[in-house]
PDB file of C-alpha atoms in Angstrom:
ATOM      1  CA  LEU Y 227     -32.725  47.752 -36.666  1.00 45.00           C
ATOM      2  CA  THR Y 228     -36.087  49.344 -37.263  1.00 45.00           C
ATOM      3  CA  ASP Y 229     -38.071  51.874 -35.279  1.00 65.00           C
ATOM      4  CA  ARG Y 230     -41.096  49.590 -35.455  1.00 79.00           C
ATOM      5  CA  CYS Y 231     -42.406  48.208 -32.203  1.00 83.00           C
ATOM      6  CA  SER Y 232     -44.397  45.065 -31.751  1.00 83.00           C
ATOM      7  CA  ASP Y 233     -48.059  45.523 -30.999  1.00 79.00           C
ATOM      8  CA  VAL Y 234     -47.646  42.214 -29.106  1.00 76.00           C
ATOM      9  CA  SER Y 235     -50.629  40.675 -30.875  1.00 81.00           C
ATOM     10  CA  TYR Y 236     -48.511  37.982 -32.523  1.00 89.00           C
ATOM     11  CA  LYS Y 237     -48.556  34.513 -31.023  1.00 92.00           C
ATOM     12  CA  ARG Y 238     -44.839  34.228 -31.583  1.00 95.00           C
ATOM     13  CA  ILE Y 239     -41.921  33.704 -29.219  1.00 96.00           C
ATOM     14  CA  ILE Y 240     -38.512  34.705 -30.547  1.00 98.00           C
ATOM     15  CA  ALA Y 241     -35.022  33.685 -29.458  1.00 98.00           C
ATOM     16  CA  VAL Y 242     -31.860  35.059 -31.047  1.00 98.00           C
ATOM     17  CA  GLY Y 243     -28.214  34.049 -30.811  1.00 97.00           C
ATOM     18  CA  ARG Y 244     -25.468  31.675 -31.755  1.00 97.00           C
ATOM     19  CA  LEU Y 245     -26.576  28.047 -31.895  1.00 98.00           C
ATOM     20  CA  ASP Y 246     -24.186  26.725 -29.265  1.00 98.00           C
ATOM     21  CA  TYR Y 247     -23.942  25.747 -25.605  1.00 97.00           C
ATOM     22  CA  GLN Y 248     -23.972  29.312 -24.258  1.00 97.00           C
ATOM     23  CA  LYS Y 249     -27.447  30.181 -25.506  1.00 97.00           C
ATOM     24  CA  GLY Y 250     -29.117  27.009 -24.200  1.00 97.00           C
ATOM     25  CA  PHE Y 251     -31.540  26.616 -27.091  1.00 98.00           C
ATOM     26  CA  ASP Y 252     -31.682  22.879 -26.347  1.00 98.00           C
ATOM     27  CA  ARG Y 253     -33.391  23.768 -23.066  1.00 97.00           C
ATOM     28  CA  LEU Y 254     -35.709  26.154 -24.869  1.00 98.00           C
ATOM     29  CA  ILE Y 255     -36.827  23.425 -27.279  1.00 98.00           C
ATOM     30  CA  GLN Y 256     -37.375  21.008 -24.381  1.00 98.00           C
ATOM     31  CA  ALA Y 257     -39.456  23.640 -22.582  1.00 97.00           C
ATOM     32  CA  TRP Y 258     -41.405  24.371 -25.761  1.00 97.00           C
ATOM     33  CA  GLU Y 259     -42.210  20.654 -26.017  1.00 96.00           C
ATOM     34  CA  LEU Y 260     -43.670  20.782 -22.490  1.00 95.00           C
ATOM     35  CA  VAL Y 261     -45.713  23.871 -23.348  1.00 94.00           C
ATOM     36  CA  ARG Y 262     -47.048  22.279 -26.542  1.00 92.00           C
ATOM     37  CA  GLN Y 263     -48.018  19.062 -24.708  1.00 88.00           C
ATOM     38  CA  THR Y 264     -50.701  20.999 -22.885  1.00 82.00           C
ATOM     39  CA  ASN Y 265     -52.388  21.783 -26.236  1.00 69.00           C
ATOM     40  CA  LYS Y 266     -53.476  25.009 -24.575  1.00 76.00           C
ATOM     41  CA  TYR Y 267     -51.371  27.323 -26.695  1.00 77.00           C
ATOM     42  CA  GLY Y 268     -52.594  26.642 -30.196  1.00 80.00           C
ATOM     43  CA  GLY Y 269     -51.457  29.177 -32.714  1.00 87.00           C
ATOM     44  CA  TRP Y 270     -48.290  30.048 -30.777  1.00 92.00           C
ATOM     45  CA  ARG Y 271     -44.947  29.347 -32.402  1.00 95.00           C
ATOM     46  CA  LEU Y 272     -41.281  29.525 -31.506  1.00 97.00           C
ATOM     47  CA  ASP Y 273     -38.762  31.054 -33.899  1.00 98.00           C
ATOM     48  CA  ILE Y 274     -35.047  30.795 -33.157  1.00 98.00           C
ATOM     49  CA  PHE Y 275     -32.714  32.987 -35.225  1.00 98.00           C
ATOM     50  CA  GLY Y 276     -29.048  32.046 -35.418  1.00 98.00           C
ATOM     51  CA  GLN Y 277     -26.382  29.815 -36.825  1.00 97.00           C
ATOM     52  CA  GLY Y 278     -23.738  27.632 -35.307  1.00 98.00           C
ATOM     53  CA  GLU Y 279     -22.477  24.163 -34.588  1.00 97.00           C
ATOM     54  CA  TRP Y 280     -25.651  23.105 -32.764  1.00 98.00           C
ATOM     55  CA  HIS Y 281     -27.974  23.711 -35.736  1.00 98.00           C
ATOM     56  CA  ASP Y 282     -28.325  20.063 -36.764  1.00 98.00           C
ATOM     57  CA  MET Y 283     -28.687  18.811 -33.186  1.00 98.00           C
ATOM     58  CA  LEU Y 284     -31.392  21.384 -32.426  1.00 98.00           C
ATOM     59  CA  GLN Y 285     -33.242  20.539 -35.641  1.00 98.00           C
ATOM     60  CA  ARG Y 286     -33.158  16.843 -34.696  1.00 98.00           C
ATOM     61  CA  MET Y 287     -34.631  17.738 -31.288  1.00 98.00           C
ATOM     62  CA  ILE Y 288     -37.461  19.611 -32.998  1.00 98.00           C
ATOM     63  CA  ASP Y 289     -38.057  16.718 -35.400  1.00 98.00           C
ATOM     64  CA  ARG Y 290     -37.977  13.996 -32.693  1.00 98.00           C
ATOM     65  CA  ALA Y 291     -40.456  15.965 -30.578  1.00 97.00           C
ATOM     66  CA  GLY Y 292     -42.768  16.483 -33.559  1.00 96.00           C
ATOM     67  CA  LEU Y 293     -42.563  20.260 -33.231  1.00 96.00           C
ATOM     68  CA  GLN Y 294     -41.872  21.045 -36.905  1.00 96.00           C
ATOM     69  CA  GLU Y 295     -45.159  22.949 -37.253  1.00 95.00           C
ATOM     70  CA  THR Y 296     -44.529  25.235 -34.265  1.00 96.00           C
ATOM     71  CA  ALA Y 297     -40.751  25.528 -33.811  1.00 97.00           C
ATOM     72  CA  HIS Y 298     -38.362  26.813 -36.454  1.00 98.00           C
ATOM     73  CA  ILE Y 299     -34.663  27.548 -36.682  1.00 98.00           C
ATOM     74  CA  ASN Y 300     -34.075  30.511 -38.970  1.00 98.00           C
ATOM     75  CA  ARG Y 301     -30.879  31.849 -40.468  1.00 97.00           C
ATOM     76  CA  PRO Y 302     -29.611  35.158 -39.096  1.00 96.00           C
ATOM     77  CA  THR Y 303     -31.231  38.155 -40.734  1.00 96.00           C
ATOM     78  CA  THR Y 304     -30.238  41.754 -41.324  1.00 94.00           C
ATOM     79  CA  SER Y 305     -33.873  42.650 -40.549  1.00 94.00           C
ATOM     80  CA  ILE Y 306     -34.021  41.367 -36.969  1.00 95.00           C
ATOM     81  CA  GLY Y 307     -35.944  44.493 -35.956  1.00 93.00           C
ATOM     82  CA  ASP Y 308     -38.785  43.406 -38.207  1.00 94.00           C
ATOM     83  CA  GLU Y 309     -38.689  39.951 -36.620  1.00 96.00           C
ATOM     84  CA  TYR Y 310     -38.925  41.482 -33.140  1.00 95.00           C
ATOM     85  CA  ALA Y 311     -41.809  43.656 -34.341  1.00 93.00           C
ATOM     86  CA  HIS Y 312     -43.676  40.492 -35.405  1.00 94.00           C
ATOM     87  CA  SER Y 313     -43.223  38.706 -32.071  1.00 94.00           C
ATOM     88  CA  SER Y 314     -44.729  38.999 -28.610  1.00 91.00           C
ATOM     89  CA  MET Y 315     -41.905  37.913 -26.310  1.00 93.00           C
ATOM     90  CA  LEU Y 316     -38.191  37.171 -26.272  1.00 96.00           C
ATOM     91  CA  VAL Y 317     -36.839  34.123 -24.459  1.00 98.00           C
ATOM     92  CA  MET Y 318     -33.206  33.944 -23.369  1.00 97.00           C
ATOM     93  CA  SER Y 319     -32.394  30.433 -22.136  1.00 97.00           C
ATOM     94  CA  SER Y 320     -28.668  31.089 -21.761  1.00 97.00           C
ATOM     95  CA  HIS Y 321     -26.227  29.223 -19.549  1.00 96.00           C
ATOM     96  CA  TYR Y 322     -24.221  32.445 -19.210  1.00 96.00           C
ATOM     97  CA  GLU Y 323     -24.205  35.953 -20.689  1.00 94.00           C
ATOM     98  CA  GLY Y 324     -21.986  38.974 -20.926  1.00 92.00           C
ATOM     99  CA  PHE Y 325     -24.095  42.052 -21.598  1.00 92.00           C
ATOM    100  CA  PRO Y 326     -27.298  40.784 -23.280  1.00 93.00           C
ATOM    101  CA  MET Y 327     -27.577  43.087 -26.305  1.00 93.00           C
ATOM    102  CA  VAL Y 328     -30.296  40.899 -27.847  1.00 95.00           C
ATOM    103  CA  MET Y 329     -32.436  41.500 -24.787  1.00 95.00           C
ATOM    104  CA  ILE Y 330     -32.048  45.287 -24.985  1.00 93.00           C
ATOM    105  CA  GLU Y 331     -32.736  45.241 -28.739  1.00 94.00           C
ATOM    106  CA  ALA Y 332     -35.889  43.164 -28.275  1.00 94.00           C
ATOM    107  CA  MET Y 333     -37.111  45.405 -25.468  1.00 93.00           C
ATOM    108  CA  ALA Y 334     -36.479  48.463 -27.639  1.00 92.00           C
ATOM    109  CA  HIS Y 335     -38.957  46.879 -30.065  1.00 93.00           C
ATOM    110  CA  GLY Y 336     -41.566  46.434 -27.337  1.00 91.00           C
ATOM    111  CA  LEU Y 337     -40.997  42.825 -26.321  1.00 93.00           C
ATOM    112  CA  PRO Y 338     -41.363  41.542 -22.782  1.00 92.00           C
ATOM    113  CA  VAL Y 339     -38.592  39.097 -21.808  1.00 94.00           C
ATOM    114  CA  ILE Y 340     -38.233  35.694 -20.209  1.00 95.00           C
ATOM    115  CA  ALA Y 341     -34.620  35.129 -19.192  1.00 96.00           C
ATOM    116  CA  SER Y 342     -32.360  32.781 -17.259  1.00 96.00           C
ATOM    117  CA  ASP Y 343     -31.725  34.093 -13.755  1.00 96.00           C
ATOM    118  CA  LEU Y 344     -28.092  34.977 -14.365  1.00 96.00           C
ATOM    119  CA  PRO Y 345     -26.204  37.687 -12.476  1.00 95.00           C
ATOM    120  CA  ILE Y 346     -26.412  40.138 -15.395  1.00 94.00           C
ATOM    121  CA  THR Y 347     -30.082  39.507 -16.191  1.00 93.00           C
ATOM    122  CA  ARG Y 348     -30.984  39.644 -12.507  1.00 92.00           C
ATOM    123  CA  GLU Y 349     -29.206  42.992 -12.195  1.00 91.00           C
ATOM    124  CA  LEU Y 350     -30.777  44.454 -15.332  1.00 91.00           C
ATOM    125  CA  LEU Y 351     -34.290  43.097 -14.824  1.00 88.00           C
ATOM    126  CA  LYS Y 352     -34.851  43.104 -11.068  1.00 77.00           C
ATOM    127  CA  ASP Y 353     -38.059  44.873 -10.125  1.00 72.00           C
ATOM    128  CA  LYS Y 354     -39.024  45.270 -13.784  1.00 76.00           C
ATOM    129  CA  ASP Y 355     -42.603  44.688 -14.881  1.00 81.00           C
ATOM    130  CA  MET Y 356     -41.768  43.556 -18.393  1.00 84.00           C
ATOM    131  CA  ALA Y 357     -39.646  40.519 -17.604  1.00 90.00           C
ATOM    132  CA  VAL Y 358     -39.797  37.153 -15.890  1.00 91.00           C
ATOM    133  CA  LEU Y 359     -36.706  35.289 -14.700  1.00 94.00           C
ATOM    134  CA  PHE Y 360     -36.508  31.526 -14.368  1.00 96.00           C
ATOM    135  CA  GLU Y 361     -33.965  29.410 -12.509  1.00 96.00           C
ATOM    136  CA  THR Y 362     -31.127  28.779 -14.950  1.00 95.00           C
ATOM    137  CA  GLY Y 363     -31.361  25.235 -16.264  1.00 94.00           C
ATOM    138  CA  ASN Y 364     -34.859  24.563 -14.914  1.00 97.00           C
ATOM    139  CA  ILE Y 365     -36.709  23.455 -18.043  1.00 97.00           C
ATOM    140  CA  ALA Y 366     -40.051  22.939 -16.309  1.00 97.00           C
ATOM    141  CA  GLN Y 367     -39.863  26.430 -14.823  1.00 96.00           C
ATOM    142  CA  LEU Y 368     -38.994  27.904 -18.226  1.00 97.00           C
ATOM    143  CA  ALA Y 369     -42.030  26.142 -19.727  1.00 95.00           C
ATOM    144  CA  GLY Y 370     -44.131  27.504 -16.867  1.00 93.00           C
ATOM    145  CA  CYS Y 371     -42.866  31.025 -17.522  1.00 92.00           C
ATOM    146  CA  MET Y 372     -43.716  30.772 -21.222  1.00 93.00           C
ATOM    147  CA  SER Y 373     -47.209  29.526 -20.351  1.00 89.00           C
ATOM    148  CA  TYR Y 374     -47.635  32.268 -17.748  1.00 86.00           C
ATOM    149  CA  MET Y 375     -46.591  34.952 -20.222  1.00 86.00           C
ATOM    150  CA  ALA Y 376     -48.827  33.525 -22.962  1.00 83.00           C
ATOM    151  CA  ASP Y 377     -51.794  33.780 -20.560  1.00 81.00           C
ATOM    152  CA  ARG Y 378     -51.185  37.459 -19.748  1.00 78.00           C
ATOM    153  CA  THR Y 379     -53.508  40.127 -21.056  1.00 76.00           C
ATOM    154  CA  ASP Y 380     -51.385  43.196 -20.331  1.00 75.00           C
ATOM    155  CA  TRP Y 381     -49.045  42.765 -23.290  1.00 73.00           C
ATOM    156  CA  GLU Y 382     -49.296  46.301 -24.572  1.00 78.00           C
ATOM    157  CA  TRP Y 383     -48.504  47.753 -21.143  1.00 83.00           C
ATOM    158  CA  MET Y 384     -45.567  45.360 -20.724  1.00 84.00           C
ATOM    159  CA  GLY Y 385     -44.273  46.207 -24.193  1.00 82.00           C
ATOM    160  CA  ASN Y 386     -44.438  49.939 -23.440  1.00 83.00           C
ATOM    161  CA  LYS Y 387     -42.503  49.388 -20.194  1.00 87.00           C
ATOM    162  CA  ALA Y 388     -39.877  47.408 -22.126  1.00 87.00           C
ATOM    163  CA  VAL Y 389     -39.425  50.260 -24.617  1.00 86.00           C
ATOM    164  CA  GLU Y 390     -39.088  52.799 -21.779  1.00 87.00           C
ATOM    165  CA  TYR Y 391     -36.455  50.696 -20.038  1.00 85.00           C
ATOM    166  CA  ALA Y 392     -34.481  49.956 -23.212  1.00 85.00           C
ATOM    167  CA  ASP Y 393     -34.363  53.701 -23.896  1.00 84.00           C
ATOM    168  CA  THR Y 394     -32.149  54.116 -20.819  1.00 82.00           C
ATOM    169  CA  PHE Y 395     -29.464  52.290 -22.837  1.00 79.00           C
ATOM    170  CA  HIS Y 396     -29.659  54.684 -25.797  1.00 75.00           C
ATOM    171  CA  ILE Y 397     -26.166  55.780 -26.854  1.00 68.00           C
ATOM    172  CA  GLU Y 398     -26.763  59.451 -26.067  1.00 73.00           C
ATOM    173  CA  LYS Y 399     -27.953  58.673 -22.537  1.00 61.00           C
ATOM    174  CA  VAL Y 400     -25.040  56.332 -21.869  1.00 55.00           C
ATOM    175  CA  CYS Y 401     -22.549  58.901 -23.207  1.00 67.00           C
ATOM    176  CA  ASP Y 402     -24.110  61.617 -21.034  1.00 65.00           C
ATOM    177  CA  SER Y 403     -23.787  59.377 -17.978  1.00 63.00           C
ATOM    178  CA  TRP Y 404     -20.126  58.711 -18.728  1.00 64.00           C
ATOM    179  CA  ASN Y 405     -19.426  62.407 -19.341  1.00 69.00           C
ATOM    180  CA  ASN Y 406     -21.073  63.335 -16.046  1.00 69.00           C
ATOM    181  CA  LEU Y 407     -19.064  60.691 -14.208  1.00 65.00           C
ATOM    182  CA  LEU Y 408     -15.810  61.825 -15.782  1.00 74.00           C
ATOM    183  CA  LYS Y 409     -16.553  65.468 -14.914  1.00 77.00           C
ATOM    184  CA  LYS Y 410     -17.079  64.481 -11.286  1.00 81.00           C
ATOM    185  CA  VAL Y 411     -13.831  62.491 -11.191  1.00 80.00           C
ATOM    186  CA  VAL Y 412     -11.794  65.230 -12.869  1.00 76.00           C
TER     187      VAL Y 412
END
């Protein structure tokens, strides 16, 4: 990763993960099609980074919807921090998640988040000002969230809040918390 943070001036939405059922990128592409039908968000694009068995199916969805100019599937990169730094929001359209490392990484690079309302994302993002949750599986609501976020003007503030929150997951802080807990138990 890089220490660079996004200045959130890029009209770019990023999604990262394995191209399979879990990550729900099919729903993300369907939502992106709804967003693009409004013709209100010219200049915005969607970049998905990943590989997996759904690659060809997702590419066909993009092609059938005529989204080739604004939606791209990219191979995984060792410079994902740079990709976060050149984006303005992360979307997680997952059906389920363990601990969403991609979300924490993106927030550490200053990205606000749109995420499925899963137990883990709800727990991590409740009452946070740099994230919006949508009902898992609700494509229209996901499209609405992307449009809502694209209309916001407080990107820099949201990005700064995301960085602050992600810092609470820094290895030294987590280790200190564990050490304190273990000292209390012992």
